Amino acid sequence: MKYIAHINVMPLKELLDPQGKAVNSSLHNLGLTNLHDVRIGKHITLHVDAPTKDEADRQVRDACKRLLANQVMEAFDFTLTEG
Amino acid sequence: MKFGVIVFPGSNCDRDMQHALQDDLQQEVVMLWHKDRNLSMFTKNDCIVLPGGFSYGDYLRCGAVARFSPMMEQVINFANNGGKVLGVCNGFQILCEAGLLPGVLLQNDHQKFVCKNVYIKSESTNNLIGVNVGEKALKIPVAHGEGRYYADAATLKQLHDNKQIVFRYCDEHGEVHINSNPNGAINNIAGICNEGRNVYGMMPHPERACSTALNNIDGRAILMALN
């Protein structure tokens, strides 16, 4: 089976996100003052060949833990769709 | 005793490091390519240096891709067997990604790349560098966008209790305070070592402060400590 993983990697909530902070103030400069708490992370997609969805889930989780996210500073989540 | 300097694609302080060690400090230097896997010419008395730069274009996260290069697998074995390793700037980031040092380097709190001379002060004589540099505030340049050291509270306590904090940012009189911190690093941490005290990482560049022609030789004591 072929699956597509849609992965989000976000900076941990307790950490300052300077990029998000800068974009937040730019939004306010545009007059969009009701928008706040901007945080910027990464969205990663990849294709997985696996016999079952559980196996695809296991492989993607492994990839996230070992390379795609650094859990000292980031948290990840993902969804799998058939592709 | 000799030094090995690893060249990753995107390293840009590798030749500075070679020049400082070889020409300013008269040390034997072997340049190592990231795709090679051979460290058999190095013994525990030798030191492998990971230089500054932007290895693999800082893709994904600084140091994240370099950490899986063939040579890094060898460096991890070398370090685990007690060999000396120094990572400067991007090298420090790679060592953190490789798990040889705890914590991580985050984007500077002020969002800017910082490139200037700063002062750092040794925290303890319980490590090779601390013994050699004494208590004087050293003037060493920094040049980084992601140099804000961070570790969780439990790791920080461990670093503190084990005296693994090697350098803190300070002013020219050696006072550690918020205004002497160039990037927002937690507790002003500029450099740390591992529990075994054979792996060292620091954001400032000692190799840029080794030449009388540059009017600053404060970095010499840091590099010679690993001799």
PDB file of C-alpha atoms in Angstrom:
ATOM      1  CA  MET A   1       0.000   0.000   0.000  1.00  0.00           C
ATOM      2  CA  LYS A   2       1.042   3.564  -0.572  1.00  0.00           C
ATOM      3  CA  TYR A   3       0.411   6.272   1.998  1.00  0.00           C
ATOM      4  CA  ILE A   4       1.126   9.972   2.211  1.00  0.00           C
ATOM      5  CA  ALA A   5       2.251  11.351   5.555  1.00  0.00           C
ATOM      6  CA  HIS A   6       1.366  14.965   6.383  1.00  0.00           C
ATOM      7  CA  ILE A   7       3.734  15.948   9.179  1.00  0.00           C
ATOM      8  CA  ASN A   8       3.695  19.091  11.307  1.00  0.00           C
ATOM      9  CA  VAL A   9       6.770  20.040  13.312  1.00  0.00           C
ATOM     10  CA  MET A  10       6.243  22.930  15.744  1.00  0.00           C
ATOM     11  CA  PRO A  11       8.490  24.640  18.294  1.00  0.00           C
ATOM     12  CA  LEU A  12       7.594  23.605  21.844  1.00  0.00           C
ATOM     13  CA  LYS A  13       5.009  25.899  23.453  1.00  0.00           C
ATOM     14  CA  GLU A  14       7.287  26.929  26.321  1.00  0.00           C
ATOM     15  CA  LEU A  15      10.017  28.164  23.944  1.00  0.00           C
ATOM     16  CA  LEU A  16      10.276  31.647  22.500  1.00  0.00           C
ATOM     17  CA  ASP A  17       9.683  31.540  18.732  1.00  0.00           C
ATOM     18  CA  PRO A  18      11.462  34.659  17.389  1.00  0.00           C
ATOM     19  CA  GLN A  19      10.171  34.073  13.852  1.00  0.00           C
ATOM     20  CA  GLY A  20       6.580  33.857  15.038  1.00  0.00           C
ATOM     21  CA  LYS A  21       7.078  36.968  17.165  1.00  0.00           C
ATOM     22  CA  ALA A  22       8.398  38.967  14.184  1.00  0.00           C
ATOM     23  CA  VAL A  23       5.518  37.860  11.941  1.00  0.00           C
ATOM     24  CA  ASN A  24       3.063  38.654  14.726  1.00  0.00           C
ATOM     25  CA  SER A  25       4.252  42.248  14.889  1.00  0.00           C
ATOM     26  CA  SER A  26       4.114  42.525  11.082  1.00  0.00           C
ATOM     27  CA  LEU A  27       0.483  41.421  11.154  1.00  0.00           C
ATOM     28  CA  HIS A  28      -0.226  44.116  13.719  1.00  0.00           C
ATOM     29  CA  ASN A  29       1.528  46.649  11.467  1.00  0.00           C
ATOM     30  CA  LEU A  30      -0.973  45.640   8.769  1.00  0.00           C
ATOM     31  CA  GLY A  31      -3.784  46.531  11.141  1.00  0.00           C
ATOM     32  CA  LEU A  32      -4.686  42.899  11.846  1.00  0.00           C
ATOM     33  CA  THR A  33      -4.535  43.461  15.567  1.00  0.00           C
ATOM     34  CA  ASN A  34      -6.959  40.668  16.485  1.00  0.00           C
ATOM     35  CA  LEU A  35      -4.372  38.092  15.407  1.00  0.00           C
ATOM     36  CA  HIS A  36      -1.930  36.936  18.022  1.00  0.00           C
ATOM     37  CA  ASP A  37       0.252  34.085  19.309  1.00  0.00           C
ATOM     38  CA  VAL A  38       1.793  33.371  15.901  1.00  0.00           C
ATOM     39  CA  ARG A  39       4.040  30.328  15.953  1.00  0.00           C
ATOM     40  CA  ILE A  40       5.922  29.061  12.941  1.00  0.00           C
ATOM     41  CA  GLY A  41       6.917  25.484  12.292  1.00  0.00           C
ATOM     42  CA  LYS A  42       7.376  23.158   9.341  1.00  0.00           C
ATOM     43  CA  HIS A  43       5.007  21.079   7.266  1.00  0.00           C
ATOM     44  CA  ILE A  44       6.577  18.011   5.687  1.00  0.00           C
ATOM     45  CA  THR A  45       4.923  15.555   3.328  1.00  0.00           C
ATOM     46  CA  LEU A  46       6.374  12.230   2.300  1.00  0.00           C
ATOM     47  CA  HIS A  47       5.250   9.002   0.669  1.00  0.00           C
ATOM     48  CA  VAL A  48       5.442   5.672   2.441  1.00  0.00           C
ATOM     49  CA  ASP A  49       5.313   2.172   1.007  1.00  0.00           C
ATOM     50  CA  ALA A  50       4.036  -0.124   3.757  1.00  0.00           C
ATOM     51  CA  PRO A  51       1.858  -3.256   3.983  1.00  0.00           C
ATOM     52  CA  THR A  52      -0.492  -1.710   6.580  1.00  0.00           C
ATOM     53  CA  LYS A  53      -1.371   1.704   7.940  1.00  0.00           C
ATOM     54  CA  ASP A  54       0.020   0.708  11.335  1.00  0.00           C
ATOM     55  CA  GLU A  55       3.368  -0.104   9.735  1.00  0.00           C
ATOM     56  CA  ALA A  56       3.358   3.212   7.843  1.00  0.00           C
ATOM     57  CA  ASP A  57       2.572   4.984  11.131  1.00  0.00           C
ATOM     58  CA  ARG A  58       5.489   3.222  12.822  1.00  0.00           C
ATOM     59  CA  GLN A  59       7.943   4.193  10.078  1.00  0.00           C
ATOM     60  CA  VAL A  60       6.874   7.843   9.965  1.00  0.00           C
ATOM     61  CA  ARG A  61       7.033   8.126  13.763  1.00  0.00           C
ATOM     62  CA  ASP A  62      10.531   6.667  13.644  1.00  0.00           C
ATOM     63  CA  ALA A  63      11.562   9.220  10.975  1.00  0.00           C
ATOM     64  CA  CYS A  64      10.141  12.075  13.065  1.00  0.00           C
ATOM     65  CA  LYS A  65      11.892  10.984  16.237  1.00  0.00           C
ATOM     66  CA  ARG A  66      15.256  10.311  14.605  1.00  0.00           C
ATOM     67  CA  LEU A  67      15.570  13.125  12.076  1.00  0.00           C
ATOM     68  CA  LEU A  68      12.563  15.260  11.162  1.00  0.00           C
ATOM     69  CA  ALA A  69      12.011  16.736  14.638  1.00  0.00           C
ATOM     70  CA  ASN A  70      14.358  17.447  17.535  1.00  0.00           C
ATOM     71  CA  GLN A  71      12.230  16.764  20.571  1.00  0.00           C
ATOM     72  CA  VAL A  72      14.392  18.957  22.786  1.00  0.00           C
ATOM     73  CA  MET A  73      12.898  21.946  20.941  1.00  0.00           C
ATOM     74  CA  GLU A  74      10.049  20.673  18.748  1.00  0.00           C
ATOM     75  CA  ALA A  75       6.888  18.570  18.878  1.00  0.00           C
ATOM     76  CA  PHE A  76       5.482  16.691  15.911  1.00  0.00           C
ATOM     77  CA  ASP A  77       2.179  15.230  14.804  1.00  0.00           C
ATOM     78  CA  PHE A  78       1.079  13.696  11.531  1.00  0.00           C
ATOM     79  CA  THR A  79      -1.798  12.160   9.630  1.00  0.00           C
ATOM     80  CA  LEU A  80      -1.672   9.409   7.014  1.00  0.00           C
ATOM     81  CA  THR A  81      -3.808   9.313   3.896  1.00  0.00           C
ATOM     82  CA  GLU A  82      -3.890   6.656   1.203  1.00  0.00           C
ATOM     83  CA  GLY A  83      -1.954   7.913  -1.765  1.00  0.00           C
TER      84      GLY A  83
ATOM     85  CA  MET B   1      49.229  14.611  19.162  1.00  0.00           C
ATOM     86  CA  LYS B   2      47.345  15.898  16.133  1.00  0.00           C
ATOM     87  CA  PHE B   3      44.101  17.589  15.198  1.00  0.00           C
ATOM     88  CA  GLY B   4      41.605  16.388  12.568  1.00  0.00           C
ATOM     89  CA  VAL B   5      39.331  19.035  11.062  1.00  0.00           C
ATOM     90  CA  ILE B   6      36.175  17.740   9.369  1.00  0.00           C
ATOM     91  CA  VAL B   7      34.963  19.445   6.216  1.00  0.00           C
ATOM     92  CA  PHE B   8      31.216  19.173   5.587  1.00  0.00           C
ATOM     93  CA  PRO B   9      29.560  20.619   2.496  1.00  0.00           C
ATOM     94  CA  GLY B  10      28.824  24.156   3.669  1.00  0.00           C
ATOM     95  CA  SER B  11      31.552  24.349   6.330  1.00  0.00           C
ATOM     96  CA  ASN B  12      33.193  27.760   6.032  1.00  0.00           C
ATOM     97  CA  CYS B  13      35.505  27.971   9.046  1.00  0.00           C
ATOM     98  CA  ASP B  14      37.430  24.797   8.253  1.00  0.00           C
ATOM     99  CA  ARG B  15      40.381  26.642   6.670  1.00  0.00           C
ATOM    100  CA  ASP B  16      40.401  29.248   9.451  1.00  0.00           C
ATOM    101  CA  MET B  17      40.630  26.392  11.948  1.00  0.00           C
ATOM    102  CA  GLN B  18      43.397  24.711   9.951  1.00  0.00           C
ATOM    103  CA  HIS B  19      45.321  27.989   9.704  1.00  0.00           C
ATOM    104  CA  ALA B  20      44.982  28.754  13.415  1.00  0.00           C
ATOM    105  CA  LEU B  21      46.078  25.276  14.504  1.00  0.00           C
ATOM    106  CA  GLN B  22      48.781  24.778  11.912  1.00  0.00           C
ATOM    107  CA  ASP B  23      50.296  28.214  11.395  1.00  0.00           C
ATOM    108  CA  ASP B  24      49.510  30.099  14.605  1.00  0.00           C
ATOM    109  CA  LEU B  25      49.841  27.180  17.013  1.00  0.00           C
ATOM    110  CA  GLN B  26      52.253  24.894  15.086  1.00  0.00           C
ATOM    111  CA  GLN B  27      50.068  21.816  15.471  1.00  0.00           C
ATOM    112  CA  GLU B  28      49.798  18.875  13.088  1.00  0.00           C
ATOM    113  CA  VAL B  29      46.457  19.035  11.269  1.00  0.00           C
ATOM    114  CA  VAL B  30      44.737  16.453   9.068  1.00  0.00           C
ATOM    115  CA  MET B  31      41.763  17.641   7.009  1.00  0.00           C
ATOM    116  CA  LEU B  32      38.933  15.076   6.912  1.00  0.00           C
ATOM    117  CA  TRP B  33      36.135  14.818   4.353  1.00  0.00           C
ATOM    118  CA  HIS B  34      32.610  14.155   5.639  1.00  0.00           C
ATOM    119  CA  LYS B  35      32.138  11.192   3.279  1.00  0.00           C
ATOM    120  CA  ASP B  36      35.186   9.355   4.577  1.00  0.00           C
ATOM    121  CA  ARG B  37      34.856   6.853   7.380  1.00  0.00           C
ATOM    122  CA  ASN B  38      38.433   6.423   8.457  1.00  0.00           C
ATOM    123  CA  LEU B  39      39.646   7.786  11.790  1.00  0.00           C
ATOM    124  CA  SER B  40      42.115   4.956  12.362  1.00  0.00           C
ATOM    125  CA  MET B  41      45.075   7.358  12.250  1.00  0.00           C
ATOM    126  CA  PHE B  42      43.752   9.101  15.386  1.00  0.00           C
ATOM    127  CA  THR B  43      44.272   7.995  18.984  1.00  0.00           C
ATOM    128  CA  LYS B  44      42.639   9.125  22.219  1.00  0.00           C
ATOM    129  CA  ASN B  45      45.300  11.820  22.591  1.00  0.00           C
ATOM    130  CA  ASP B  46      44.190  13.433  19.345  1.00  0.00           C
ATOM    131  CA  CYS B  47      41.349  15.875  18.852  1.00  0.00           C
ATOM    132  CA  ILE B  48      38.696  15.965  16.150  1.00  0.00           C
ATOM    133  CA  VAL B  49      37.363  19.450  15.396  1.00  0.00           C
ATOM    134  CA  LEU B  50      33.962  20.207  13.857  1.00  0.00           C
ATOM    135  CA  PRO B  51      34.282  23.716  12.397  1.00  0.00           C
ATOM    136  CA  GLY B  52      31.747  26.477  11.953  1.00  0.00           C
ATOM    137  CA  GLY B  53      29.680  27.130   8.856  1.00  0.00           C
ATOM    138  CA  PHE B  54      26.365  26.089   7.426  1.00  0.00           C
ATOM    139  CA  SER B  55      26.723  22.339   6.915  1.00  0.00           C
ATOM    140  CA  TYR B  56      24.181  21.053   4.386  1.00  0.00           C
ATOM    141  CA  GLY B  57      22.812  24.584   4.094  1.00  0.00           C
ATOM    142  CA  ASP B  58      21.316  24.341   7.612  1.00  0.00           C
ATOM    143  CA  TYR B  59      18.531  22.305   5.973  1.00  0.00           C
ATOM    144  CA  LEU B  60      15.840  21.003   8.350  1.00  0.00           C
ATOM    145  CA  ARG B  61      17.709  22.284  11.441  1.00  0.00           C
ATOM    146  CA  CYS B  62      21.291  23.448  11.957  1.00  0.00           C
ATOM    147  CA  GLY B  63      23.478  20.341  12.166  1.00  0.00           C
ATOM    148  CA  ALA B  64      20.608  17.880  11.733  1.00  0.00           C
ATOM    149  CA  VAL B  65      21.763  16.473   8.395  1.00  0.00           C
ATOM    150  CA  ALA B  66      25.516  16.607   9.096  1.00  0.00           C
ATOM    151  CA  ARG B  67      24.901  14.477  12.147  1.00  0.00           C
ATOM    152  CA  PHE B  68      24.135  11.512   9.856  1.00  0.00           C
ATOM    153  CA  SER B  69      27.144  11.920   7.557  1.00  0.00           C
ATOM    154  CA  PRO B  70      29.462   8.866   7.359  1.00  0.00           C
ATOM    155  CA  MET B  71      32.285  10.657   9.182  1.00  0.00           C
ATOM    156  CA  MET B  72      30.019  11.665  12.071  1.00  0.00           C
ATOM    157  CA  GLU B  73      29.230   8.017  12.789  1.00  0.00           C
ATOM    158  CA  GLN B  74      32.981   7.552  13.264  1.00  0.00           C
ATOM    159  CA  VAL B  75      33.262  10.702  15.389  1.00  0.00           C
ATOM    160  CA  ILE B  76      30.515   9.395  17.687  1.00  0.00           C
ATOM    161  CA  ASN B  77      32.463   6.136  18.171  1.00  0.00           C
ATOM    162  CA  PHE B  78      35.689   8.103  18.645  1.00  0.00           C
ATOM    163  CA  ALA B  79      34.065  10.284  21.329  1.00  0.00           C
ATOM    164  CA  ASN B  80      32.433   7.308  23.049  1.00  0.00           C
ATOM    165  CA  ASN B  81      35.880   5.699  23.268  1.00  0.00           C
ATOM    166  CA  GLY B  82      37.247   8.776  25.042  1.00  0.00           C
ATOM    167  CA  GLY B  83      38.710  10.695  22.067  1.00  0.00           C
ATOM    168  CA  LYS B  84      38.714  14.492  22.321  1.00  0.00           C
ATOM    169  CA  VAL B  85      36.184  16.367  20.178  1.00  0.00           C
ATOM    170  CA  LEU B  86      35.637  20.122  19.829  1.00  0.00           C
ATOM    171  CA  GLY B  87      32.687  21.667  17.984  1.00  0.00           C
ATOM    172  CA  VAL B  88      32.684  25.386  17.251  1.00  0.00           C
ATOM    173  CA  CYS B  89      29.489  27.205  16.225  1.00  0.00           C
ATOM    174  CA  ASN B  90      27.911  24.906  13.598  1.00  0.00           C
ATOM    175  CA  GLY B  91      30.163  22.185  15.035  1.00  0.00           C
ATOM    176  CA  PHE B  92      28.509  22.735  18.438  1.00  0.00           C
ATOM    177  CA  GLN B  93      25.086  22.475  16.784  1.00  0.00           C
ATOM    178  CA  ILE B  94      26.109  19.183  15.134  1.00  0.00           C
ATOM    179  CA  LEU B  95      27.358  17.750  18.454  1.00  0.00           C
ATOM    180  CA  CYS B  96      24.012  18.592  20.092  1.00  0.00           C
ATOM    181  CA  GLU B  97      22.078  17.014  17.207  1.00  0.00           C
ATOM    182  CA  ALA B  98      24.317  13.938  17.456  1.00  0.00           C
ATOM    183  CA  GLY B  99      23.503  13.590  21.143  1.00  0.00           C
ATOM    184  CA  LEU B 100      27.173  13.900  22.123  1.00  0.00           C
ATOM    185  CA  LEU B 101      26.244  17.062  24.033  1.00  0.00           C
ATOM    186  CA  PRO B 102      22.898  17.772  25.732  1.00  0.00           C
ATOM    187  CA  GLY B 103      20.526  20.584  24.746  1.00  0.00           C
ATOM    188  CA  VAL B 104      20.060  22.492  21.527  1.00  0.00           C
ATOM    189  CA  LEU B 105      20.916  25.836  19.840  1.00  0.00           C
ATOM    190  CA  LEU B 106      17.823  27.902  19.003  1.00  0.00           C
ATOM    191  CA  GLN B 107      17.367  30.983  16.865  1.00  0.00           C
ATOM    192  CA  ASN B 108      18.745  34.103  18.601  1.00  0.00           C
ATOM    193  CA  ASP B 109      16.088  35.795  20.713  1.00  0.00           C
ATOM    194  CA  HIS B 110      16.477  39.124  18.859  1.00  0.00           C
ATOM    195  CA  GLN B 111      16.007  37.412  15.427  1.00  0.00           C
ATOM    196  CA  LYS B 112      19.245  38.830  14.047  1.00  0.00           C
ATOM    197  CA  PHE B 113      22.485  37.238  12.954  1.00  0.00           C
ATOM    198  CA  VAL B 114      25.063  38.417  15.481  1.00  0.00           C
ATOM    199  CA  CYS B 115      28.655  38.961  14.372  1.00  0.00           C
ATOM    200  CA  LYS B 116      30.921  40.705  16.869  1.00  0.00           C
ATOM    201  CA  ASN B 117      33.506  40.243  19.591  1.00  0.00           C
ATOM    202  CA  VAL B 118      32.067  39.062  22.881  1.00  0.00           C
ATOM    203  CA  TYR B 119      33.638  38.165  26.214  1.00  0.00           C
ATOM    204  CA  ILE B 120      33.409  34.724  27.735  1.00  0.00           C
ATOM    205  CA  LYS B 121      34.555  33.395  31.050  1.00  0.00           C
ATOM    206  CA  SER B 122      35.508  29.896  32.097  1.00  0.00           C
ATOM    207  CA  GLU B 123      33.149  28.489  34.713  1.00  0.00           C
ATOM    208  CA  SER B 124      35.172  25.673  36.182  1.00  0.00           C
ATOM    209  CA  THR B 125      38.679  24.244  36.293  1.00  0.00           C
ATOM    210  CA  ASN B 126      37.116  20.818  36.178  1.00  0.00           C
ATOM    211  CA  ASN B 127      37.683  20.436  32.419  1.00  0.00           C
ATOM    212  CA  LEU B 128      40.592  20.645  29.964  1.00  0.00           C
ATOM    213  CA  ILE B 129      39.729  24.121  28.690  1.00  0.00           C
ATOM    214  CA  GLY B 130      38.966  25.628  32.104  1.00  0.00           C
ATOM    215  CA  VAL B 131      42.323  24.489  33.482  1.00  0.00           C
ATOM    216  CA  ASN B 132      44.153  26.159  30.644  1.00  0.00           C
ATOM    217  CA  VAL B 133      42.344  29.497  30.298  1.00  0.00           C
ATOM    218  CA  GLY B 134      42.027  30.561  33.958  1.00  0.00           C
ATOM    219  CA  GLU B 135      39.531  33.118  35.194  1.00  0.00           C
ATOM    220  CA  LYS B 136      40.253  35.950  32.778  1.00  0.00           C
ATOM    221  CA  ALA B 137      37.453  37.204  30.505  1.00  0.00           C
ATOM    222  CA  LEU B 138      38.452  36.172  26.968  1.00  0.00           C
ATOM    223  CA  LYS B 139      37.578  38.292  23.954  1.00  0.00           C
ATOM    224  CA  ILE B 140      36.344  35.876  21.253  1.00  0.00           C
ATOM    225  CA  PRO B 141      34.194  36.628  18.173  1.00  0.00           C
ATOM    226  CA  VAL B 142      30.740  35.133  17.632  1.00  0.00           C
ATOM    227  CA  ALA B 143      28.979  34.876  14.264  1.00  0.00           C
ATOM    228  CA  HIS B 144      25.673  33.035  14.317  1.00  0.00           C
ATOM    229  CA  GLY B 145      21.924  33.243  13.818  1.00  0.00           C
ATOM    230  CA  GLU B 146      21.104  30.168  15.905  1.00  0.00           C
ATOM    231  CA  GLY B 147      23.204  30.325  19.037  1.00  0.00           C
ATOM    232  CA  ARG B 148      20.662  30.536  21.848  1.00  0.00           C
ATOM    233  CA  TYR B 149      21.600  27.557  23.985  1.00  0.00           C
ATOM    234  CA  TYR B 150      18.611  25.844  25.550  1.00  0.00           C
ATOM    235  CA  ALA B 151      18.149  22.772  27.702  1.00  0.00           C
ATOM    236  CA  ASP B 152      15.266  21.785  29.975  1.00  0.00           C
ATOM    237  CA  ALA B 153      15.456  22.386  33.728  1.00  0.00           C
ATOM    238  CA  ALA B 154      16.542  18.830  34.574  1.00  0.00           C
ATOM    239  CA  THR B 155      19.380  18.935  32.005  1.00  0.00           C
ATOM    240  CA  LEU B 156      20.504  22.365  33.211  1.00  0.00           C
ATOM    241  CA  LYS B 157      20.661  21.119  36.777  1.00  0.00           C
ATOM    242  CA  GLN B 158      22.739  18.170  35.622  1.00  0.00           C
ATOM    243  CA  LEU B 159      25.091  20.484  33.671  1.00  0.00           C
ATOM    244  CA  HIS B 160      25.453  22.672  36.714  1.00  0.00           C
ATOM    245  CA  ASP B 161      25.881  19.871  39.258  1.00  0.00           C
ATOM    246  CA  ASN B 162      28.442  18.057  37.095  1.00  0.00           C
ATOM    247  CA  LYS B 163      30.266  21.310  36.302  1.00  0.00           C
ATOM    248  CA  GLN B 164      29.775  20.778  32.560  1.00  0.00           C
ATOM    249  CA  ILE B 165      29.284  24.476  31.786  1.00  0.00           C
ATOM    250  CA  VAL B 166      32.587  25.509  30.236  1.00  0.00           C
ATOM    251  CA  PHE B 167      31.937  29.155  29.259  1.00  0.00           C
ATOM    252  CA  ARG B 168      29.393  31.861  30.016  1.00  0.00           C
ATOM    253  CA  TYR B 169      29.011  35.161  28.178  1.00  0.00           C
ATOM    254  CA  CYS B 170      30.237  38.037  30.345  1.00  0.00           C
ATOM    255  CA  ASP B 171      31.426  41.628  30.001  1.00  0.00           C
ATOM    256  CA  GLU B 172      35.072  42.648  29.707  1.00  0.00           C
ATOM    257  CA  HIS B 173      35.395  42.640  33.495  1.00  0.00           C
ATOM    258  CA  GLY B 174      34.132  39.074  33.726  1.00  0.00           C
ATOM    259  CA  GLU B 175      30.670  39.998  35.058  1.00  0.00           C
ATOM    260  CA  VAL B 176      27.930  37.687  33.804  1.00  0.00           C
ATOM    261  CA  HIS B 177      24.669  39.569  33.227  1.00  0.00           C
ATOM    262  CA  ILE B 178      21.848  39.863  30.736  1.00  0.00           C
ATOM    263  CA  ASN B 179      23.502  42.670  28.748  1.00  0.00           C
ATOM    264  CA  SER B 180      26.552  40.503  28.085  1.00  0.00           C
ATOM    265  CA  ASN B 181      24.402  37.803  26.493  1.00  0.00           C
ATOM    266  CA  PRO B 182      24.488  38.143  22.660  1.00  0.00           C
ATOM    267  CA  ASN B 183      21.740  35.668  21.777  1.00  0.00           C
ATOM    268  CA  GLY B 184      19.449  34.956  24.732  1.00  0.00           C
ATOM    269  CA  ALA B 185      21.233  31.729  25.706  1.00  0.00           C
ATOM    270  CA  ILE B 186      19.822  30.271  28.909  1.00  0.00           C
ATOM    271  CA  ASN B 187      22.001  31.191  31.922  1.00  0.00           C
ATOM    272  CA  ASN B 188      24.402  32.965  29.499  1.00  0.00           C
ATOM    273  CA  ILE B 189      25.801  29.578  28.427  1.00  0.00           C
ATOM    274  CA  ALA B 190      28.385  29.909  25.626  1.00  0.00           C
ATOM    275  CA  GLY B 191      30.021  26.476  25.845  1.00  0.00           C
ATOM    276  CA  ILE B 192      29.566  23.123  27.534  1.00  0.00           C
ATOM    277  CA  CYS B 193      31.234  19.723  27.748  1.00  0.00           C
ATOM    278  CA  ASN B 194      29.939  16.190  28.177  1.00  0.00           C
ATOM    279  CA  GLU B 195      30.054  14.215  31.402  1.00  0.00           C
ATOM    280  CA  GLY B 196      33.249  12.467  30.293  1.00  0.00           C
ATOM    281  CA  ARG B 197      34.890  15.870  29.692  1.00  0.00           C
ATOM    282  CA  ASN B 198      36.238  14.801  26.313  1.00  0.00           C
ATOM    283  CA  VAL B 199      33.574  16.457  24.095  1.00  0.00           C
ATOM    284  CA  TYR B 200      33.392  20.273  23.992  1.00  0.00           C
ATOM    285  CA  GLY B 201      31.032  22.623  22.178  1.00  0.00           C
ATOM    286  CA  MET B 202      31.069  26.418  22.054  1.00  0.00           C
ATOM    287  CA  MET B 203      29.401  29.105  19.939  1.00  0.00           C
ATOM    288  CA  PRO B 204      32.283  31.676  19.923  1.00  0.00           C
ATOM    289  CA  HIS B 205      35.121  31.134  17.438  1.00  0.00           C
ATOM    290  CA  PRO B 206      38.518  30.718  19.153  1.00  0.00           C
ATOM    291  CA  GLU B 207      40.168  30.069  15.755  1.00  0.00           C
ATOM    292  CA  ARG B 208      39.420  33.686  14.807  1.00  0.00           C
ATOM    293  CA  ALA B 209      41.404  34.931  17.785  1.00  0.00           C
ATOM    294  CA  CYS B 210      44.771  33.186  17.422  1.00  0.00           C
ATOM    295  CA  SER B 211      46.822  35.550  15.303  1.00  0.00           C
ATOM    296  CA  THR B 212      48.802  38.621  16.305  1.00  0.00           C
ATOM    297  CA  ALA B 213      47.978  39.962  12.829  1.00  0.00           C
ATOM    298  CA  LEU B 214      44.329  40.033  13.951  1.00  0.00           C
ATOM    299  CA  ASN B 215      45.326  41.765  17.182  1.00  0.00           C
ATOM    300  CA  ASN B 216      43.679  39.130  19.345  1.00  0.00           C
ATOM    301  CA  ILE B 217      45.204  35.890  20.621  1.00  0.00           C
ATOM    302  CA  ASP B 218      42.714  35.085  23.382  1.00  0.00           C
ATOM    303  CA  GLY B 219      41.609  31.984  21.458  1.00  0.00           C
ATOM    304  CA  ARG B 220      45.005  30.292  21.652  1.00  0.00           C
ATOM    305  CA  ALA B 221      44.592  29.058  25.222  1.00  0.00           C
ATOM    306  CA  ILE B 222      41.253  27.450  24.300  1.00  0.00           C
ATOM    307  CA  LEU B 223      42.591  25.468  21.336  1.00  0.00           C
ATOM    308  CA  MET B 224      45.874  24.582  23.054  1.00  0.00           C
ATOM    309  CA  ALA B 225      43.900  23.183  26.006  1.00  0.00           C
ATOM    310  CA  LEU B 226      42.951  20.273  23.757  1.00  0.00           C
ATOM    311  CA  ASN B 227      46.542  19.601  22.779  1.00  0.00           C
TER     312      ASN B 227
END
